[in-house]
Amino acid sequence: MDRYEQFRSAAVDRGIPEDEIGKFAELIRFGVWTWLSTGEGEVVGQVGGLPRLPVGVEWPGGSFPLPFIGSVDCAALPRAEGLGLPEDGSLLFFLHHEEDIEEYPTTDYSRVLHVPAGTETEEAAPPPGHDSRSTYMDATIPFLIPEHWIVARVRPELPEWIENRDVRFATADVKELFGSLKHLDELCGVVEQLWPEERPNHHSTLQLGGYCRNIGSGHSPHSQMAGVHAQGQRRANPEMSQDEWRRLEHEEEERLVRQWVPLAQFSTESEFYYGCFLIDEDDLAAKRFDKIHSCTMFTE
């Protein structure tokens, strides 16, 4: 019995109407959250340190090497329903957060590499001059950060409008759905009963899947992407009204939330920047990790 079946069975046992159970179940997403290892649990990857790259492959970024965030062993990760990560091999994440946020939208300062199982790899040598160059404006952040092993578990996530019970700024469809969930508190209670939240000693270091977090006071990653799309539509049709532009933007954002998965979300070494890599579900299934969309957020 997978986690969705567990939820449906438990909700039925509480006497909640099945149509509400079905609607609510579609809103649950399961993500893989990682924490620094304290010696317990299976190690699933690392943050910091040096990446293991395929033999002969240069450090991503070429003449402008990208800082290494961390990597995960896909075969060691716990399976999360609905999250189509590769079943084996490794995923390696690279990001220069300052350049990425300044040059949005671009893929020049972010990279995700999938190293298939069986590939001959070696620990990469640090790029020349890494210890003497000024990588960031904040000179206290080194190019290489200390290596730590990470462990993982699966956690359920719900959209923010359910967590906060706030649909004031939601679309008409979301407001209608919210109004139809007459047993919302009970449904949330089922989730909490099945998967009680544990509070580890450390904050999550790397999150895969689930819902996209909105850090700081700016637009969410999906909203930023939708805004770029709507601006393109408006340039192609200058006579478009403001209302039509906003309608297209909201519709595109809803589509993106459904179709684009937060592949990785993570804190950076700077307290002011938060990394987020999104990927289309079809590209994820096809392992086209060169198609990621990076959206670095400013925390203030």
CSV table of C-alpha atoms in Angstrom, one decimal:
chain,number,residue,atom,x,y,z
A,1,MET,CA,0.0,0.0,0.0
A,2,ASP,CA,1.6,3.3,-1.1
A,3,ARG,CA,1.2,6.5,0.9
A,4,TYR,CA,-1.8,7.8,-1.2
A,5,GLU,CA,-3.6,4.5,-0.5
A,6,GLN,CA,-2.8,4.8,3.2
A,7,PHE,CA,-4.3,8.3,3.2
A,8,ARG,CA,-7.4,7.3,1.4
A,9,SER,CA,-8.0,4.3,3.7
A,10,ALA,CA,-7.5,6.3,6.9
A,11,ALA,CA,-9.8,9.1,5.6
A,12,VAL,CA,-12.5,6.7,4.7
A,13,ASP,CA,-12.3,5.1,8.2
A,14,ARG,CA,-13.1,8.6,9.6
A,15,GLY,CA,-16.2,8.8,7.5
A,16,ILE,CA,-15.1,11.6,5.2
A,17,PRO,CA,-16.9,11.7,1.9
A,18,GLU,CA,-14.9,10.0,-0.9
A,19,ASP,CA,-15.3,12.9,-3.3
A,20,GLU,CA,-13.5,15.2,-0.8
A,21,ILE,CA,-10.9,12.6,-0.1
A,22,GLY,CA,-10.1,12.4,-3.8
A,23,LYS,CA,-9.8,16.1,-4.3
A,24,PHE,CA,-7.6,16.5,-1.2
A,25,ALA,CA,-5.4,13.6,-2.1
A,26,GLU,CA,-4.5,15.2,-5.4
A,27,LEU,CA,-3.1,18.2,-3.4
A,28,ILE,CA,-0.7,16.1,-1.3
A,29,ARG,CA,2.8,15.9,-2.6
A,30,PHE,CA,5.5,13.8,-1.1
A,31,GLY,CA,9.1,15.2,-1.1
A,32,VAL,CA,12.4,13.9,0.1
A,33,TRP,CA,14.0,16.1,2.8
A,34,THR,CA,17.6,15.6,3.8
A,35,TRP,CA,19.5,16.5,7.0
A,36,LEU,CA,23.1,16.4,8.1
A,37,SER,CA,24.0,12.9,9.3
A,38,THR,CA,24.5,12.4,13.0
A,39,GLY,CA,25.6,8.8,12.6
A,40,GLU,CA,22.1,7.3,12.3
A,41,GLY,CA,20.3,6.4,9.2
A,42,GLU,CA,21.5,5.5,5.7
A,43,VAL,CA,23.7,8.1,4.0
A,44,VAL,CA,22.1,9.3,0.8
A,45,GLY,CA,24.6,11.9,-0.4
A,46,GLN,CA,26.7,14.9,0.6
A,47,VAL,CA,26.6,18.7,0.8
A,48,GLY,CA,29.8,20.6,0.2
A,49,GLY,CA,33.2,19.0,-0.4
A,50,LEU,CA,34.3,17.9,-3.8
A,51,PRO,CA,32.0,16.3,-6.4
A,52,ARG,CA,32.7,13.0,-8.1
A,53,LEU,CA,32.6,13.7,-11.8
A,54,PRO,CA,32.8,11.3,-14.7
A,55,VAL,CA,36.4,10.7,-15.7
A,56,GLY,CA,37.4,13.3,-18.2
A,57,VAL,CA,34.5,15.7,-17.4
A,58,GLU,CA,35.6,19.2,-16.4
A,59,TRP,CA,34.2,21.1,-13.5
A,60,PRO,CA,30.9,22.7,-14.6
A,61,GLY,CA,31.2,26.3,-15.6
A,62,GLY,CA,34.4,26.2,-17.6
A,63,SER,CA,36.4,29.4,-17.1
A,64,PHE,CA,33.8,30.5,-14.5
A,65,PRO,CA,33.5,27.4,-12.3
A,66,LEU,CA,30.2,27.0,-10.4
A,67,PRO,CA,30.3,26.3,-6.7
A,68,PHE,CA,29.3,22.8,-5.8
A,69,ILE,CA,26.2,22.6,-3.6
A,70,GLY,CA,26.0,18.8,-3.0
A,71,SER,CA,24.9,15.5,-4.5
A,72,VAL,CA,22.5,12.6,-3.8
A,73,ASP,CA,22.7,8.9,-4.6
A,74,CYS,CA,19.4,8.2,-6.3
A,75,ALA,CA,19.4,4.5,-5.5
A,76,ALA,CA,19.8,5.3,-1.7
A,77,LEU,CA,17.1,7.9,-1.6
A,78,PRO,CA,13.7,6.8,-0.1
A,79,ARG,CA,11.0,6.6,-2.8
A,80,ALA,CA,8.5,9.5,-2.8
A,81,GLU,CA,5.2,8.8,-4.7
A,82,GLY,CA,4.7,11.1,-7.6
A,83,LEU,CA,8.3,12.2,-7.7
A,84,GLY,CA,10.0,10.8,-10.8
A,85,LEU,CA,13.6,10.9,-9.8
A,86,PRO,CA,16.1,8.5,-11.5
A,87,GLU,CA,16.2,5.1,-9.8
A,88,ASP,CA,20.0,5.0,-9.8
A,89,GLY,CA,23.0,7.1,-10.5
A,90,SER,CA,23.8,10.4,-8.8
A,91,LEU,CA,22.5,14.0,-9.1
A,92,LEU,CA,25.0,16.8,-8.6
A,93,PHE,CA,24.0,20.4,-8.0
A,94,PHE,CA,26.0,23.5,-8.8
A,95,LEU,CA,25.0,27.1,-8.3
A,96,HIS,CA,26.5,30.6,-8.1
A,97,HIS,CA,23.7,32.3,-6.2
A,98,GLU,CA,24.8,35.9,-6.6
A,99,GLU,CA,25.2,35.7,-10.4
A,100,ASP,CA,22.1,33.6,-10.8
A,101,ILE,CA,19.8,36.1,-9.1
A,102,GLU,CA,21.2,39.0,-11.0
A,103,GLU,CA,20.9,37.4,-14.5
A,104,TYR,CA,17.5,35.8,-14.2
A,105,PRO,CA,16.3,34.2,-16.3
A,106,THR,CA,19.4,32.3,-17.4
A,107,THR,CA,21.0,28.9,-16.9
A,108,ASP,CA,24.6,30.2,-17.1
A,109,TYR,CA,25.1,30.0,-13.3
A,110,SER,CA,23.3,26.8,-12.4
A,111,ARG,CA,23.8,23.2,-13.3
A,112,VAL,CA,22.4,19.8,-12.5
A,113,LEU,CA,24.4,16.7,-13.7
A,114,HIS,CA,23.0,13.2,-13.7
A,115,VAL,CA,25.8,10.6,-13.5
A,116,PRO,CA,24.3,7.2,-14.5
A,117,ALA,CA,25.1,4.1,-12.4
A,118,GLY,CA,28.2,2.3,-13.6
A,119,THR,CA,29.9,5.5,-14.9
A,120,GLU,CA,33.6,5.6,-14.0
A,121,THR,CA,34.0,8.7,-11.8
A,122,GLU,CA,36.7,10.4,-9.8
A,123,GLU,CA,36.8,13.1,-7.1
A,124,ALA,CA,37.2,16.3,-9.0
A,125,ALA,CA,40.3,18.5,-8.4
A,126,PRO,CA,39.4,22.0,-7.2
A,127,PRO,CA,39.5,24.5,-10.0
A,128,PRO,CA,42.8,26.4,-10.4
A,129,GLY,CA,42.9,29.5,-8.1
A,130,HIS,CA,39.7,28.5,-6.2
A,131,ASP,CA,41.3,29.5,-2.9
A,132,SER,CA,42.6,32.9,-4.1
A,133,ARG,CA,39.8,34.2,-6.3
A,134,SER,CA,37.0,36.3,-5.0
A,135,THR,CA,34.0,34.1,-5.9
A,136,TYR,CA,31.3,36.1,-4.1
A,137,MET,CA,30.8,39.7,-3.1
A,138,ASP,CA,30.7,38.4,0.4
A,139,ALA,CA,34.4,37.4,0.7
A,140,THR,CA,33.8,35.4,3.8
A,141,ILE,CA,32.1,32.6,1.7
A,142,PRO,CA,34.7,30.2,0.3
A,143,PHE,CA,34.4,28.5,-3.1
A,144,LEU,CA,34.6,25.1,-1.4
A,145,ILE,CA,32.5,24.5,1.7
A,146,PRO,CA,33.1,21.7,4.2
A,147,GLU,CA,31.8,18.3,3.3
A,148,HIS,CA,28.9,16.7,5.3
A,149,TRP,CA,27.1,13.5,4.8
A,150,ILE,CA,23.3,13.7,4.6
A,151,VAL,CA,20.4,11.3,5.4
A,152,ALA,CA,16.8,11.6,4.2
A,153,ARG,CA,13.2,10.8,4.8
A,154,VAL,CA,9.9,11.4,2.9
A,155,ARG,CA,7.5,14.1,4.1
A,156,PRO,CA,4.0,15.0,2.9
A,157,GLU,CA,3.5,18.6,1.8
A,158,LEU,CA,0.3,20.7,1.2
A,159,PRO,CA,-0.1,23.9,-0.8
A,160,GLU,CA,0.4,27.1,1.3
A,161,TRP,CA,-3.3,28.1,0.9
A,162,ILE,CA,-4.3,25.0,2.7
A,163,GLU,CA,-1.6,25.3,5.4
A,164,ASN,CA,-2.6,29.0,6.0
A,165,ARG,CA,-6.3,28.6,5.2
A,166,ASP,CA,-6.0,31.7,3.1
A,167,VAL,CA,-7.3,32.0,-0.5
A,168,ARG,CA,-7.7,35.8,-0.6
A,169,PHE,CA,-5.2,36.0,-3.5
A,170,ALA,CA,-6.0,32.7,-5.1
A,171,THR,CA,-7.6,32.1,-8.5
A,172,ALA,CA,-11.3,31.4,-8.8
A,173,ASP,CA,-10.6,27.6,-9.3
A,174,VAL,CA,-8.6,27.4,-6.1
A,175,LYS,CA,-11.3,29.3,-4.2
A,176,GLU,CA,-14.0,27.0,-5.5
A,177,LEU,CA,-11.9,24.0,-4.5
A,178,PHE,CA,-11.3,25.4,-1.1
A,179,GLY,CA,-15.0,26.0,-0.6
A,180,SER,CA,-15.8,22.4,-1.6
A,181,LEU,CA,-13.6,20.9,1.1
A,182,LYS,CA,-16.0,20.9,4.0
A,183,HIS,CA,-13.9,18.5,6.0
A,184,LEU,CA,-10.6,20.3,5.5
A,185,ASP,CA,-9.5,20.2,9.1
A,186,GLU,CA,-10.2,16.5,9.4
A,187,LEU,CA,-8.4,15.8,6.1
A,188,CYS,CA,-5.3,17.7,7.4
A,189,GLY,CA,-5.6,15.7,10.6
A,190,VAL,CA,-5.4,12.5,8.7
A,191,VAL,CA,-2.1,13.6,7.2
A,192,GLU,CA,-0.7,14.7,10.6
A,193,GLN,CA,-1.8,11.4,12.1
A,194,LEU,CA,-0.2,9.2,9.4
A,195,TRP,CA,3.0,11.2,9.1
A,196,PRO,CA,3.6,13.3,12.3
A,197,GLU,CA,6.2,16.0,11.8
A,198,GLU,CA,9.5,15.2,13.4
A,199,ARG,CA,11.7,18.1,14.4
A,200,PRO,CA,15.4,17.2,13.9
A,201,ASN,CA,18.2,19.0,15.5
A,202,HIS,CA,19.2,20.5,12.2
A,203,HIS,CA,17.3,22.3,9.4
A,204,SER,CA,16.8,20.5,6.2
A,205,THR,CA,19.8,21.0,3.9
A,206,LEU,CA,18.3,19.9,0.6
A,207,GLN,CA,14.7,19.2,-0.4
A,208,LEU,CA,13.7,17.3,-3.5
A,209,GLY,CA,10.1,17.4,-4.7
A,210,GLY,CA,7.1,18.6,-2.7
A,211,TYR,CA,5.9,22.1,-3.1
A,212,CYS,CA,8.0,25.1,-4.1
A,213,ARG,CA,8.8,27.4,-1.2
A,214,ASN,CA,8.5,31.2,-1.5
A,215,ILE,CA,11.4,32.8,0.4
A,216,GLY,CA,11.5,36.5,1.2
A,217,SER,CA,9.2,39.2,-0.1
A,218,GLY,CA,9.5,38.6,-3.8
A,219,HIS,CA,7.5,36.6,-6.3
A,220,SER,CA,7.5,32.8,-6.0
A,221,PRO,CA,9.6,30.9,-8.6
A,222,HIS,CA,6.5,29.7,-10.5
A,223,SER,CA,5.1,33.3,-10.4
A,224,GLN,CA,8.4,34.6,-11.8
A,225,MET,CA,8.2,32.1,-14.6
A,226,ALA,CA,4.6,32.9,-15.4
A,227,GLY,CA,5.4,36.7,-15.4
A,228,VAL,CA,8.1,36.1,-18.0
A,229,HIS,CA,5.6,34.1,-20.1
A,230,ALA,CA,2.9,36.8,-19.8
A,231,GLN,CA,5.3,39.6,-20.7
A,232,GLY,CA,6.2,37.7,-23.9
A,233,GLN,CA,2.5,37.3,-24.7
A,234,ARG,CA,2.0,41.0,-24.2
A,235,ARG,CA,4.9,42.0,-26.4
A,236,ALA,CA,3.4,39.8,-29.2
A,237,ASN,CA,0.0,41.4,-28.7
A,238,PRO,CA,0.4,45.1,-27.6
A,239,GLU,CA,-3.3,45.6,-27.6
A,240,MET,CA,-3.8,43.1,-24.8
A,241,SER,CA,-5.7,44.6,-21.8
A,242,GLN,CA,-4.3,44.6,-18.3
A,243,ASP,CA,-7.0,42.2,-17.2
A,244,GLU,CA,-6.3,39.8,-20.0
A,245,TRP,CA,-2.6,39.9,-19.2
A,246,ARG,CA,-3.2,39.2,-15.5
A,247,ARG,CA,-5.6,36.3,-16.4
A,248,LEU,CA,-3.0,34.7,-18.7
A,249,GLU,CA,-0.3,35.1,-16.0
A,250,HIS,CA,-2.5,33.4,-13.3
A,251,GLU,CA,-3.4,30.6,-15.7
A,252,GLU,CA,0.2,30.0,-16.6
A,253,GLU,CA,1.2,30.0,-13.0
A,254,GLU,CA,-1.4,27.3,-12.2
A,255,ARG,CA,-0.1,25.2,-15.1
A,256,LEU,CA,3.5,25.6,-14.0
A,257,VAL,CA,2.7,24.6,-10.4
A,258,ARG,CA,1.1,21.4,-11.8
A,259,GLN,CA,3.8,20.6,-14.3
A,260,TRP,CA,7.0,22.0,-12.9
A,261,VAL,CA,8.6,20.1,-10.0
A,262,PRO,CA,10.9,21.7,-7.4
A,263,LEU,CA,13.8,19.3,-8.2
A,264,ALA,CA,16.0,20.8,-5.4
A,265,GLN,CA,15.6,23.6,-2.9
A,266,PHE,CA,18.4,24.5,-0.5
A,267,SER,CA,19.9,27.2,1.7
A,268,THR,CA,23.2,28.6,0.4
A,269,GLU,CA,26.2,29.6,2.4
A,270,SER,CA,24.8,33.2,2.4
A,271,GLU,CA,21.9,33.8,4.8
A,272,PHE,CA,20.4,36.1,2.2
A,273,TYR,CA,20.1,33.7,-0.7
A,274,TYR,CA,18.0,30.5,-1.2
A,275,GLY,CA,18.4,28.2,-4.2
A,276,CYS,CA,15.6,26.5,-6.2
A,277,PHE,CA,15.9,24.3,-9.3
A,278,LEU,CA,12.6,23.6,-11.1
A,279,ILE,CA,12.1,21.0,-13.8
A,280,ASP,CA,9.2,20.0,-16.1
A,281,GLU,CA,7.8,16.6,-15.2
A,282,ASP,CA,8.3,15.3,-18.7
A,283,ASP,CA,12.0,16.5,-18.7
A,284,LEU,CA,12.5,14.8,-15.3
A,285,ALA,CA,11.1,11.5,-16.6
A,286,ALA,CA,13.4,11.8,-19.6
A,287,LYS,CA,16.4,12.8,-17.4
A,288,ARG,CA,16.9,16.0,-19.3
A,289,PHE,CA,18.5,17.8,-16.5
A,290,ASP,CA,20.0,20.5,-18.8
A,291,LYS,CA,16.4,21.8,-19.0
A,292,ILE,CA,16.2,22.9,-15.3
A,293,HIS,CA,15.0,26.4,-14.4
A,294,SER,CA,17.0,28.0,-11.6
A,295,CYS,CA,15.3,30.7,-9.5
A,296,THR,CA,17.5,32.0,-6.7
A,297,MET,CA,15.5,33.9,-4.1
A,298,PHE,CA,16.5,36.7,-1.8
A,299,THR,CA,15.5,36.1,1.8
A,300,GLU,CA,14.6,39.7,2.7
